[in-house]
PDB file of N, CA and C in Angstrom:
ATOM      1  N   UNK A   1       0.831  -1.196   0.000  1.00  0.00           N
ATOM      2  CA  UNK A   1       0.000   0.000   0.000  1.00  0.00           C
ATOM      3  C   UNK A   1       0.868   1.249   0.000  1.00  0.00           C
ATOM      4  N   UNK A   2       0.298   2.332  -0.451  1.00  0.00           N
ATOM      5  CA  UNK A   2       1.041   3.580  -0.544  1.00  0.00           C
ATOM      6  C   UNK A   2       1.092   4.331   0.780  1.00  0.00           C
ATOM      7  N   UNK A   3       0.374   3.860   1.777  1.00  0.00           N
ATOM      8  CA  UNK A   3       0.361   4.549   3.073  1.00  0.00           C
ATOM      9  C   UNK A   3       1.768   4.626   3.641  1.00  0.00           C
ATOM     10  N   UNK A   4       2.093   5.771   4.231  1.00  0.00           N
ATOM     11  CA  UNK A   4       3.397   5.946   4.843  1.00  0.00           C
ATOM     12  C   UNK A   4       4.463   6.425   3.879  1.00  0.00           C
ATOM     13  N   UNK A   5       4.180   6.404   2.590  1.00  0.00           N
ATOM     14  CA  UNK A   5       5.142   6.894   1.612  1.00  0.00           C
ATOM     15  C   UNK A   5       5.188   8.404   1.641  1.00  0.00           C
ATOM     16  N   UNK A   6       6.262   8.961   1.128  1.00  0.00           N
ATOM     17  CA  UNK A   6       6.380  10.418   1.133  1.00  0.00           C
ATOM     18  C   UNK A   6       5.430  11.009   0.106  1.00  0.00           C
ATOM     19  N   UNK A   7       4.644  11.940   0.559  1.00  0.00           N
ATOM     20  CA  UNK A   7       3.658  12.569  -0.315  1.00  0.00           C
ATOM     21  C   UNK A   7       4.334  13.571  -1.241  1.00  0.00           C
ATOM     22  N   UNK A   8       5.290  14.311  -0.712  1.00  0.00           N
ATOM     23  CA  UNK A   8       5.986  15.304  -1.519  1.00  0.00           C
ATOM     24  C   UNK A   8       5.182  16.582  -1.627  1.00  0.00           C
ATOM     25  N   UNK A   9       5.528  17.398  -2.608  1.00  0.00           N
ATOM     26  CA  UNK A   9       4.877  18.686  -2.781  1.00  0.00           C
ATOM     27  C   UNK A   9       3.500  18.504  -3.395  1.00  0.00           C
ATOM     28  N   UNK A  10       2.547  19.279  -2.900  1.00  0.00           N
ATOM     29  CA  UNK A  10       1.208  19.233  -3.454  1.00  0.00           C
ATOM     30  C   UNK A  10       0.560  20.599  -3.303  1.00  0.00           C
ATOM     31  N   UNK A  11      -0.329  20.933  -4.226  1.00  0.00           N
ATOM     32  CA  UNK A  11      -1.099  22.167  -4.082  1.00  0.00           C
ATOM     33  C   UNK A  11      -2.507  21.786  -3.665  1.00  0.00           C
ATOM     34  N   UNK A  12      -2.995  22.447  -2.643  1.00  0.00           N
ATOM     35  CA  UNK A  12      -4.336  22.207  -2.144  1.00  0.00           C
ATOM     36  C   UNK A  12      -5.069  23.540  -2.144  1.00  0.00           C
ATOM     37  N   UNK A  13      -6.310  23.548  -2.599  1.00  0.00           N
ATOM     38  CA  UNK A  13      -7.107  24.766  -2.618  1.00  0.00           C
ATOM     39  C   UNK A  13      -8.435  24.532  -1.904  1.00  0.00           C
ATOM     40  N   UNK A  14      -9.007  25.604  -1.398  1.00  0.00           N
ATOM     41  CA  UNK A  14     -10.319  25.549  -0.745  1.00  0.00           C
ATOM     42  C   UNK A  14     -10.862  26.969  -0.669  1.00  0.00           C
ATOM     43  N   UNK A  15     -12.092  27.079  -0.219  1.00  0.00           N
ATOM     44  CA  UNK A  15     -12.666  28.402   0.010  1.00  0.00           C
ATOM     45  C   UNK A  15     -13.648  28.326   1.171  1.00  0.00           C
ATOM     46  N   UNK A  16     -13.901  29.475   1.780  1.00  0.00           N
ATOM     47  CA  UNK A  16     -14.833  29.561   2.900  1.00  0.00           C
ATOM     48  C   UNK A  16     -15.492  30.931   2.882  1.00  0.00           C
ATOM     49  N   UNK A  17     -16.728  30.977   3.316  1.00  0.00           N
ATOM     50  CA  UNK A  17     -17.483  32.221   3.363  1.00  0.00           C
ATOM     51  C   UNK A  17     -17.191  32.949   4.670  1.00  0.00           C
ATOM     52  N   UNK A  18     -16.855  34.234   4.568  1.00  0.00           N
ATOM     53  CA  UNK A  18     -16.630  35.051   5.765  1.00  0.00           C
ATOM     54  C   UNK A  18     -17.987  35.415   6.357  1.00  0.00           C
ATOM     55  N   UNK A  19     -18.280  34.890   7.537  1.00  0.00           N
ATOM     56  CA  UNK A  19     -19.570  35.154   8.175  1.00  0.00           C
ATOM     57  C   UNK A  19     -19.429  35.953   9.469  1.00  0.00           C
ATOM     58  N   UNK A  20     -18.183  36.203   9.902  1.00  0.00           N
ATOM     59  CA  UNK A  20     -17.996  37.027  11.097  1.00  0.00           C
ATOM     60  C   UNK A  20     -18.294  38.485  10.758  1.00  0.00           C
ATOM     61  N   UNK A  21     -18.716  39.261  11.768  1.00  0.00           N
ATOM     62  CA  UNK A  21     -19.187  40.633  11.541  1.00  0.00           C
ATOM     63  C   UNK A  21     -18.162  41.539  10.868  1.00  0.00           C
ATOM     64  N   UNK A  22     -16.887  41.458  11.254  1.00  0.00           N
ATOM     65  CA  UNK A  22     -15.895  42.406  10.733  1.00  0.00           C
ATOM     66  C   UNK A  22     -15.173  41.909   9.490  1.00  0.00           C
ATOM     67  N   UNK A  23     -15.437  40.662   9.063  1.00  0.00           N
ATOM     68  CA  UNK A  23     -14.727  40.130   7.908  1.00  0.00           C
ATOM     69  C   UNK A  23     -13.258  39.915   8.240  1.00  0.00           C
ATOM     70  N   UNK A  24     -12.416  40.098   7.258  1.00  0.00           N
ATOM     71  CA  UNK A  24     -10.976  39.903   7.459  1.00  0.00           C
ATOM     72  C   UNK A  24     -10.357  41.249   7.825  1.00  0.00           C
ATOM     73  N   UNK A  25     -10.564  41.665   9.081  1.00  0.00           N
ATOM     74  CA  UNK A  25     -10.042  42.936   9.564  1.00  0.00           C
ATOM     75  C   UNK A  25      -8.842  42.656  10.461  1.00  0.00           C
ATOM     76  N   UNK A  26      -8.480  43.569  11.332  1.00  0.00           N
ATOM     77  CA  UNK A  26      -7.236  43.490  12.101  1.00  0.00           C
ATOM     78  C   UNK A  26      -7.068  42.199  12.901  1.00  0.00           C
ATOM     79  N   UNK A  27      -7.938  41.952  13.874  1.00  0.00           N
ATOM     80  CA  UNK A  27      -7.760  40.758  14.718  1.00  0.00           C
ATOM     81  C   UNK A  27      -7.862  39.457  13.924  1.00  0.00           C
ATOM     82  N   UNK A  28      -8.873  39.307  13.060  1.00  0.00           N
ATOM     83  CA  UNK A  28      -8.923  38.079  12.260  1.00  0.00           C
ATOM     84  C   UNK A  28      -7.690  37.908  11.366  1.00  0.00           C
ATOM     85  N   UNK A  29      -7.156  39.006  10.848  1.00  0.00           N
ATOM     86  CA  UNK A  29      -5.951  38.928  10.008  1.00  0.00           C
ATOM     87  C   UNK A  29      -4.774  38.373  10.799  1.00  0.00           C
ATOM     88  N   UNK A  30      -4.609  38.852  12.028  1.00  0.00           N
ATOM     89  CA  UNK A  30      -3.514  38.381  12.872  1.00  0.00           C
ATOM     90  C   UNK A  30      -3.686  36.894  13.180  1.00  0.00           C
ATOM     91  N   UNK A  31      -4.903  36.487  13.496  1.00  0.00           N
ATOM     92  CA  UNK A  31      -5.154  35.067  13.788  1.00  0.00           C
ATOM     93  C   UNK A  31      -4.857  34.199  12.569  1.00  0.00           C
ATOM     94  N   UNK A  32      -5.250  34.687  11.403  1.00  0.00           N
ATOM     95  CA  UNK A  32      -5.006  33.931  10.180  1.00  0.00           C
ATOM     96  C   UNK A  32      -3.511  33.793   9.913  1.00  0.00           C
ATOM     97  N   UNK A  33      -2.755  34.872  10.046  1.00  0.00           N
ATOM     98  CA  UNK A  33      -1.319  34.796   9.772  1.00  0.00           C
ATOM     99  C   UNK A  33      -0.598  33.940  10.803  1.00  0.00           C
ATOM    100  N   UNK A  34      -0.999  34.042  12.077  1.00  0.00           N
ATOM    101  CA  UNK A  34      -0.371  33.199  13.105  1.00  0.00           C
ATOM    102  C   UNK A  34      -0.595  31.726  12.803  1.00  0.00           C
ATOM    103  N   UNK A  35      -1.791  31.381  12.352  1.00  0.00           N
ATOM    104  CA  UNK A  35      -2.092  29.995  12.015  1.00  0.00           C
ATOM    105  C   UNK A  35      -1.297  29.554  10.785  1.00  0.00           C
ATOM    106  N   UNK A  36      -1.252  30.388   9.769  1.00  0.00           N
ATOM    107  CA  UNK A  36      -0.546  30.048   8.529  1.00  0.00           C
ATOM    108  C   UNK A  36       0.942  29.793   8.787  1.00  0.00           C
ATOM    109  N   UNK A  37       1.519  30.559   9.717  1.00  0.00           N
ATOM    110  CA  UNK A  37       2.951  30.420  10.011  1.00  0.00           C
ATOM    111  C   UNK A  37       3.301  29.099  10.688  1.00  0.00           C
ATOM    112  N   UNK A  38       2.310  28.382  11.193  1.00  0.00           N
ATOM    113  CA  UNK A  38       2.569  27.088  11.830  1.00  0.00           C
ATOM    114  C   UNK A  38       2.888  25.992  10.823  1.00  0.00           C
ATOM    115  N   UNK A  39       2.667  26.264   9.552  1.00  0.00           N
ATOM    116  CA  UNK A  39       2.848  25.251   8.514  1.00  0.00           C
ATOM    117  C   UNK A  39       4.078  25.550   7.660  1.00  0.00           C
ATOM    118  N   UNK A  40       4.721  24.487   7.220  1.00  0.00           N
ATOM    119  CA  UNK A  40       5.907  24.620   6.373  1.00  0.00           C
ATOM    120  C   UNK A  40       5.534  25.061   4.958  1.00  0.00           C
ATOM    121  N   UNK A  41       4.346  24.689   4.514  1.00  0.00           N
ATOM    122  CA  UNK A  41       3.901  25.014   3.154  1.00  0.00           C
ATOM    123  C   UNK A  41       3.754  26.513   2.958  1.00  0.00           C
ATOM    124  N   UNK A  42       3.878  26.940   1.707  1.00  0.00           N
ATOM    125  CA  UNK A  42       3.529  28.319   1.381  1.00  0.00           C
ATOM    126  C   UNK A  42       1.999  28.382   1.397  1.00  0.00           C
ATOM    127  N   UNK A  43       1.459  29.443   1.968  1.00  0.00           N
ATOM    128  CA  UNK A  43       0.009  29.582   2.108  1.00  0.00           C
ATOM    129  C   UNK A  43      -0.389  30.954   1.585  1.00  0.00           C
ATOM    130  N   UNK A  44      -1.404  30.978   0.735  1.00  0.00           N
ATOM    131  CA  UNK A  44      -1.862  32.238   0.159  1.00  0.00           C
ATOM    132  C   UNK A  44      -3.385  32.307   0.231  1.00  0.00           C
ATOM    133  N   UNK A  45      -3.909  33.544   0.254  1.00  0.00           N
ATOM    134  CA  UNK A  45      -5.350  33.754   0.211  1.00  0.00           C
ATOM    135  C   UNK A  45      -5.681  34.760  -0.884  1.00  0.00           C
ATOM    136  N   UNK A  46      -6.955  34.749  -1.287  1.00  0.00           N
ATOM    137  CA  UNK A  46      -7.451  35.703  -2.283  1.00  0.00           C
ATOM    138  C   UNK A  46      -8.949  35.877  -2.059  1.00  0.00           C
ATOM    139  N   UNK A  47      -9.515  36.951  -2.600  1.00  0.00           N
ATOM    140  CA  UNK A  47     -10.961  37.138  -2.529  1.00  0.00           C
ATOM    141  C   UNK A  47     -11.616  36.883  -3.887  1.00  0.00           C
ATOM    142  N   UNK A  48     -10.831  36.344  -4.813  1.00  0.00           N
ATOM    143  CA  UNK A  48     -11.348  35.869  -6.101  1.00  0.00           C
ATOM    144  C   UNK A  48     -10.613  34.575  -6.429  1.00  0.00           C
ATOM    145  N   UNK A  49     -11.318  33.643  -7.039  1.00  0.00           N
ATOM    146  CA  UNK A  49     -10.740  32.326  -7.311  1.00  0.00           C
ATOM    147  C   UNK A  49      -9.475  32.407  -8.162  1.00  0.00           C
ATOM    148  N   UNK A  50      -9.372  33.444  -8.998  1.00  0.00           N
ATOM    149  CA  UNK A  50      -8.203  33.574  -9.871  1.00  0.00           C
ATOM    150  C   UNK A  50      -7.197  34.607  -9.352  1.00  0.00           C
ATOM    151  N   UNK A  51      -7.333  34.992  -8.076  1.00  0.00           N
ATOM    152  CA  UNK A  51      -6.373  35.923  -7.468  1.00  0.00           C
ATOM    153  C   UNK A  51      -6.817  37.358  -7.603  1.00  0.00           C
ATOM    154  N   UNK A  52      -5.940  38.288  -7.294  1.00  0.00           N
ATOM    155  CA  UNK A  52      -4.529  38.123  -6.939  1.00  0.00           C
ATOM    156  C   UNK A  52      -4.361  37.447  -5.580  1.00  0.00           C
ATOM    157  N   UNK A  53      -3.300  36.652  -5.477  1.00  0.00           N
ATOM    158  CA  UNK A  53      -3.015  35.878  -4.270  1.00  0.00           C
ATOM    159  C   UNK A  53      -2.095  36.655  -3.343  1.00  0.00           C
ATOM    160  N   UNK A  54      -2.338  36.527  -2.040  1.00  0.00           N
ATOM    161  CA  UNK A  54      -1.600  37.248  -1.013  1.00  0.00           C
ATOM    162  C   UNK A  54      -0.972  36.255  -0.044  1.00  0.00           C
ATOM    163  N   UNK A  55       0.268  36.478   0.325  1.00  0.00           N
ATOM    164  CA  UNK A  55       0.985  35.631   1.275  1.00  0.00           C
ATOM    165  C   UNK A  55       0.266  35.654   2.622  1.00  0.00           C
ATOM    166  N   UNK A  56      -0.263  34.511   3.037  1.00  0.00           N
ATOM    167  CA  UNK A  56      -1.036  34.435   4.279  1.00  0.00           C
ATOM    168  C   UNK A  56      -0.160  34.520   5.526  1.00  0.00           C
ATOM    169  N   UNK A  57       1.155  34.487   5.357  1.00  0.00           N
ATOM    170  CA  UNK A  57       2.062  34.570   6.505  1.00  0.00           C
ATOM    171  C   UNK A  57       2.525  35.999   6.774  1.00  0.00           C
ATOM    172  N   UNK A  58       2.038  36.952   5.983  1.00  0.00           N
ATOM    173  CA  UNK A  58       2.409  38.364   6.133  1.00  0.00           C
ATOM    174  C   UNK A  58       1.235  39.164   6.692  1.00  0.00           C
ATOM    175  N   UNK A  59       1.299  39.553   7.983  1.00  0.00           N
ATOM    176  CA  UNK A  59       0.184  40.312   8.569  1.00  0.00           C
ATOM    177  C   UNK A  59      -0.144  41.594   7.806  1.00  0.00           C
ATOM    178  N   UNK A  60       0.860  42.312   7.368  1.00  0.00           N
ATOM    179  CA  UNK A  60       0.634  43.576   6.659  1.00  0.00           C
ATOM    180  C   UNK A  60      -0.103  43.320   5.342  1.00  0.00           C
ATOM    181  N   UNK A  61       0.329  42.318   4.598  1.00  0.00           N
ATOM    182  CA  UNK A  61      -0.318  42.016   3.318  1.00  0.00           C
ATOM    183  C   UNK A  61      -1.744  41.517   3.515  1.00  0.00           C
ATOM    184  N   UNK A  62      -1.968  40.713   4.548  1.00  0.00           N
ATOM    185  CA  UNK A  62      -3.311  40.188   4.799  1.00  0.00           C
ATOM    186  C   UNK A  62      -4.269  41.312   5.184  1.00  0.00           C
ATOM    187  N   UNK A  63      -3.813  42.249   5.992  1.00  0.00           N
ATOM    188  CA  UNK A  63      -4.686  43.366   6.379  1.00  0.00           C
ATOM    189  C   UNK A  63      -5.073  44.219   5.179  1.00  0.00           C
ATOM    190  N   UNK A  64      -4.243  44.240   4.164  1.00  0.00           N
ATOM    191  CA  UNK A  64      -4.558  45.010   2.943  1.00  0.00           C
ATOM    192  C   UNK A  64      -5.667  44.366   2.122  1.00  0.00           C
ATOM    193  N   UNK A  65      -5.917  43.085   2.342  1.00  0.00           N
ATOM    194  CA  UNK A  65      -6.949  42.379   1.567  1.00  0.00           C
ATOM    195  C   UNK A  65      -8.328  42.957   1.867  1.00  0.00           C
ATOM    196  N   UNK A  66      -8.619  43.250   3.133  1.00  0.00           N
ATOM    197  CA  UNK A  66      -9.869  43.881   3.559  1.00  0.00           C
ATOM    198  C   UNK A  66     -11.105  43.194   2.993  1.00  0.00           C
ATOM    199  N   UNK A  67     -11.206  41.904   3.185  1.00  0.00           N
ATOM    200  CA  UNK A  67     -12.389  41.165   2.754  1.00  0.00           C
ATOM    201  C   UNK A  67     -13.512  41.404   3.761  1.00  0.00           C
ATOM    202  N   UNK A  68     -14.710  41.668   3.269  1.00  0.00           N
ATOM    203  CA  UNK A  68     -15.854  41.993   4.119  1.00  0.00           C
ATOM    204  C   UNK A  68     -16.709  40.760   4.395  1.00  0.00           C
ATOM    205  N   UNK A  69     -17.560  40.881   5.407  1.00  0.00           N
ATOM    206  CA  UNK A  69     -18.519  39.827   5.712  1.00  0.00           C
ATOM    207  C   UNK A  69     -19.319  39.519   4.450  1.00  0.00           C
ATOM    208  N   UNK A  70     -19.526  38.233   4.182  1.00  0.00           N
ATOM    209  CA  UNK A  70     -20.276  37.817   3.006  1.00  0.00           C
ATOM    210  C   UNK A  70     -19.412  37.504   1.798  1.00  0.00           C
ATOM    211  N   UNK A  71     -18.139  37.885   1.839  1.00  0.00           N
ATOM    212  CA  UNK A  71     -17.229  37.568   0.739  1.00  0.00           C
ATOM    213  C   UNK A  71     -16.673  36.162   0.921  1.00  0.00           C
ATOM    214  N   UNK A  72     -16.283  35.557  -0.178  1.00  0.00           N
ATOM    215  CA  UNK A  72     -15.650  34.243  -0.129  1.00  0.00           C
ATOM    216  C   UNK A  72     -14.144  34.425  -0.069  1.00  0.00           C
ATOM    217  N   UNK A  73     -13.517  33.726   0.853  1.00  0.00           N
ATOM    218  CA  UNK A  73     -12.068  33.755   0.998  1.00  0.00           C
ATOM    219  C   UNK A  73     -11.514  32.476   0.381  1.00  0.00           C
ATOM    220  N   UNK A  74     -10.669  32.640  -0.622  1.00  0.00           N
ATOM    221  CA  UNK A  74     -10.049  31.493  -1.291  1.00  0.00           C
ATOM    222  C   UNK A  74      -8.674  31.265  -0.690  1.00  0.00           C
ATOM    223  N   UNK A  75      -8.321  30.006  -0.515  1.00  0.00           N
ATOM    224  CA  UNK A  75      -7.038  29.651   0.085  1.00  0.00           C
ATOM    225  C   UNK A  75      -6.335  28.621  -0.778  1.00  0.00           C
ATOM    226  N   UNK A  76      -5.016  28.708  -0.806  1.00  0.00           N
ATOM    227  CA  UNK A  76      -4.236  27.664  -1.464  1.00  0.00           C
ATOM    228  C   UNK A  76      -2.913  27.524  -0.729  1.00  0.00           C
ATOM    229  N   UNK A  77      -2.409  26.311  -0.737  1.00  0.00           N
ATOM    230  CA  UNK A  77      -1.134  26.041  -0.086  1.00  0.00           C
ATOM    231  C   UNK A  77      -0.346  25.068  -0.939  1.00  0.00           C
ATOM    232  N   UNK A  78       0.969  25.208  -0.913  1.00  0.00           N
ATOM    233  CA  UNK A  78       1.874  24.323  -1.634  1.00  0.00           C
ATOM    234  C   UNK A  78       2.914  23.807  -0.664  1.00  0.00           C
ATOM    235  N   UNK A  79       3.046  22.493  -0.580  1.00  0.00           N
ATOM    236  CA  UNK A  79       4.046  21.916   0.298  1.00  0.00           C
ATOM    237  C   UNK A  79       3.572  20.605   0.892  1.00  0.00           C
ATOM    238  N   UNK A  80       4.418  20.049   1.733  1.00  0.00           N
ATOM    239  CA  UNK A  80       4.141  18.722   2.281  1.00  0.00           C
ATOM    240  C   UNK A  80       2.967  18.712   3.257  1.00  0.00           C
ATOM    241  N   UNK A  81       2.692  19.849   3.907  1.00  0.00           N
ATOM    242  CA  UNK A  81       1.557  19.901   4.832  1.00  0.00           C
ATOM    243  C   UNK A  81       0.455  20.835   4.319  1.00  0.00           C
ATOM    244  N   UNK A  82       0.356  20.942   2.993  1.00  0.00           N
ATOM    245  CA  UNK A  82      -0.604  21.856   2.370  1.00  0.00           C
ATOM    246  C   UNK A  82      -2.044  21.523   2.745  1.00  0.00           C
ATOM    247  N   UNK A  83      -2.382  20.255   2.753  1.00  0.00           N
ATOM    248  CA  UNK A  83      -3.757  19.853   3.065  1.00  0.00           C
ATOM    249  C   UNK A  83      -4.124  20.254   4.497  1.00  0.00           C
ATOM    250  N   UNK A  84      -3.227  20.035   5.429  1.00  0.00           N
ATOM    251  CA  UNK A  84      -3.467  20.415   6.826  1.00  0.00           C
ATOM    252  C   UNK A  84      -3.576  21.929   6.966  1.00  0.00           C
ATOM    253  N   UNK A  85      -2.738  22.667   6.248  1.00  0.00           N
ATOM    254  CA  UNK A  85      -2.749  24.123   6.325  1.00  0.00           C
ATOM    255  C   UNK A  85      -4.084  24.689   5.834  1.00  0.00           C
ATOM    256  N   UNK A  86      -4.517  24.250   4.672  1.00  0.00           N
ATOM    257  CA  UNK A  86      -5.779  24.747   4.109  1.00  0.00           C
ATOM    258  C   UNK A  86      -6.948  24.326   4.995  1.00  0.00           C
ATOM    259  N   UNK A  87      -6.925  23.101   5.483  1.00  0.00           N
ATOM    260  CA  UNK A  87      -7.993  22.629   6.367  1.00  0.00           C
ATOM    261  C   UNK A  87      -8.097  23.461   7.634  1.00  0.00           C
ATOM    262  N   UNK A  88      -6.955  23.811   8.203  1.00  0.00           N
ATOM    263  CA  UNK A  88      -6.944  24.614   9.429  1.00  0.00           C
ATOM    264  C   UNK A  88      -7.469  26.027   9.169  1.00  0.00           C
ATOM    265  N   UNK A  89      -7.123  26.609   8.027  1.00  0.00           N
ATOM    266  CA  UNK A  89      -7.598  27.953   7.703  1.00  0.00           C
ATOM    267  C   UNK A  89      -9.106  27.968   7.463  1.00  0.00           C
ATOM    268  N   UNK A  90      -9.609  26.965   6.748  1.00  0.00           N
ATOM    269  CA  UNK A  90     -11.054  26.869   6.515  1.00  0.00           C
ATOM    270  C   UNK A  90     -11.780  26.748   7.855  1.00  0.00           C
ATOM    271  N   UNK A  91     -11.252  25.924   8.736  1.00  0.00           N
ATOM    272  CA  UNK A  91     -11.861  25.740  10.054  1.00  0.00           C
ATOM    273  C   UNK A  91     -11.874  27.052  10.841  1.00  0.00           C
ATOM    274  N   UNK A  92     -10.777  27.805  10.785  1.00  0.00           N
ATOM    275  CA  UNK A  92     -10.700  29.095  11.482  1.00  0.00           C
ATOM    276  C   UNK A  92     -11.771  30.055  10.963  1.00  0.00           C
ATOM    277  N   UNK A  93     -11.914  30.147   9.657  1.00  0.00           N
ATOM    278  CA  UNK A  93     -12.924  31.030   9.061  1.00  0.00           C
ATOM    279  C   UNK A  93     -14.326  30.557   9.457  1.00  0.00           C
ATOM    280  N   UNK A  94     -14.561  29.243   9.395  1.00  0.00           N
ATOM    281  CA  UNK A  94     -15.878  28.706   9.753  1.00  0.00           C
ATOM    282  C   UNK A  94     -16.223  28.925  11.228  1.00  0.00           C
ATOM    283  N   UNK A  95     -15.198  29.025  12.077  1.00  0.00           N
ATOM    284  CA  UNK A  95     -15.415  29.312  13.498  1.00  0.00           C
ATOM    285  C   UNK A  95     -15.513  30.812  13.762  1.00  0.00           C
ATOM    286  N   UNK A  96     -15.581  31.601  12.713  1.00  0.00           N
ATOM    287  CA  UNK A  96     -15.665  33.061  12.805  1.00  0.00           C
ATOM    288  C   UNK A  96     -14.485  33.623  13.585  1.00  0.00           C
ATOM    289  N   UNK A  97     -13.309  33.019  13.375  1.00  0.00           N
ATOM    290  CA  UNK A  97     -12.057  33.463  13.986  1.00  0.00           C
ATOM    291  C   UNK A  97     -12.139  33.455  15.513  1.00  0.00           C
ATOM    292  N   UNK A  98     -13.019  32.621  16.058  1.00  0.00           N
ATOM    293  CA  UNK A  98     -13.225  32.492  17.510  1.00  0.00           C
ATOM    294  C   UNK A  98     -13.604  33.812  18.173  1.00  0.00           C
ATOM    295  N   UNK A  99     -14.279  34.682  17.438  1.00  0.00           N
ATOM    296  CA  UNK A  99     -14.612  35.999  17.983  1.00  0.00           C
ATOM    297  C   UNK A  99     -16.077  36.167  18.311  1.00  0.00           C
ATOM    298  N   UNK A 100     -16.922  35.213  17.966  1.00  0.00           N
ATOM    299  CA  UNK A 100     -18.362  35.395  18.220  1.00  0.00           C
ATOM    300  C   UNK A 100     -18.904  34.238  19.031  1.00  0.00           C
TER     301      UNK A 100
END
């Protein structure tokens, strides 16, 4: 079986609806970047499926995105833990950044 073999590099994508009141503002941006930095993979977000993509590990760049409540946040990650990274970000957004 292939279980236990090295997965190698992979790109994983997902999206989640921003349902928290402030959208991707200051505190949610910091939480998102802190979470993204826990993963070895490169992690990016966008507010359109085709980009432009923003480095999710950069607090300054993430705050510039200014996604509002009701917008869809697209995520993608490249690397050995890409699936875990994207899954964790989707979960954070779905939990409304633990703010409500």
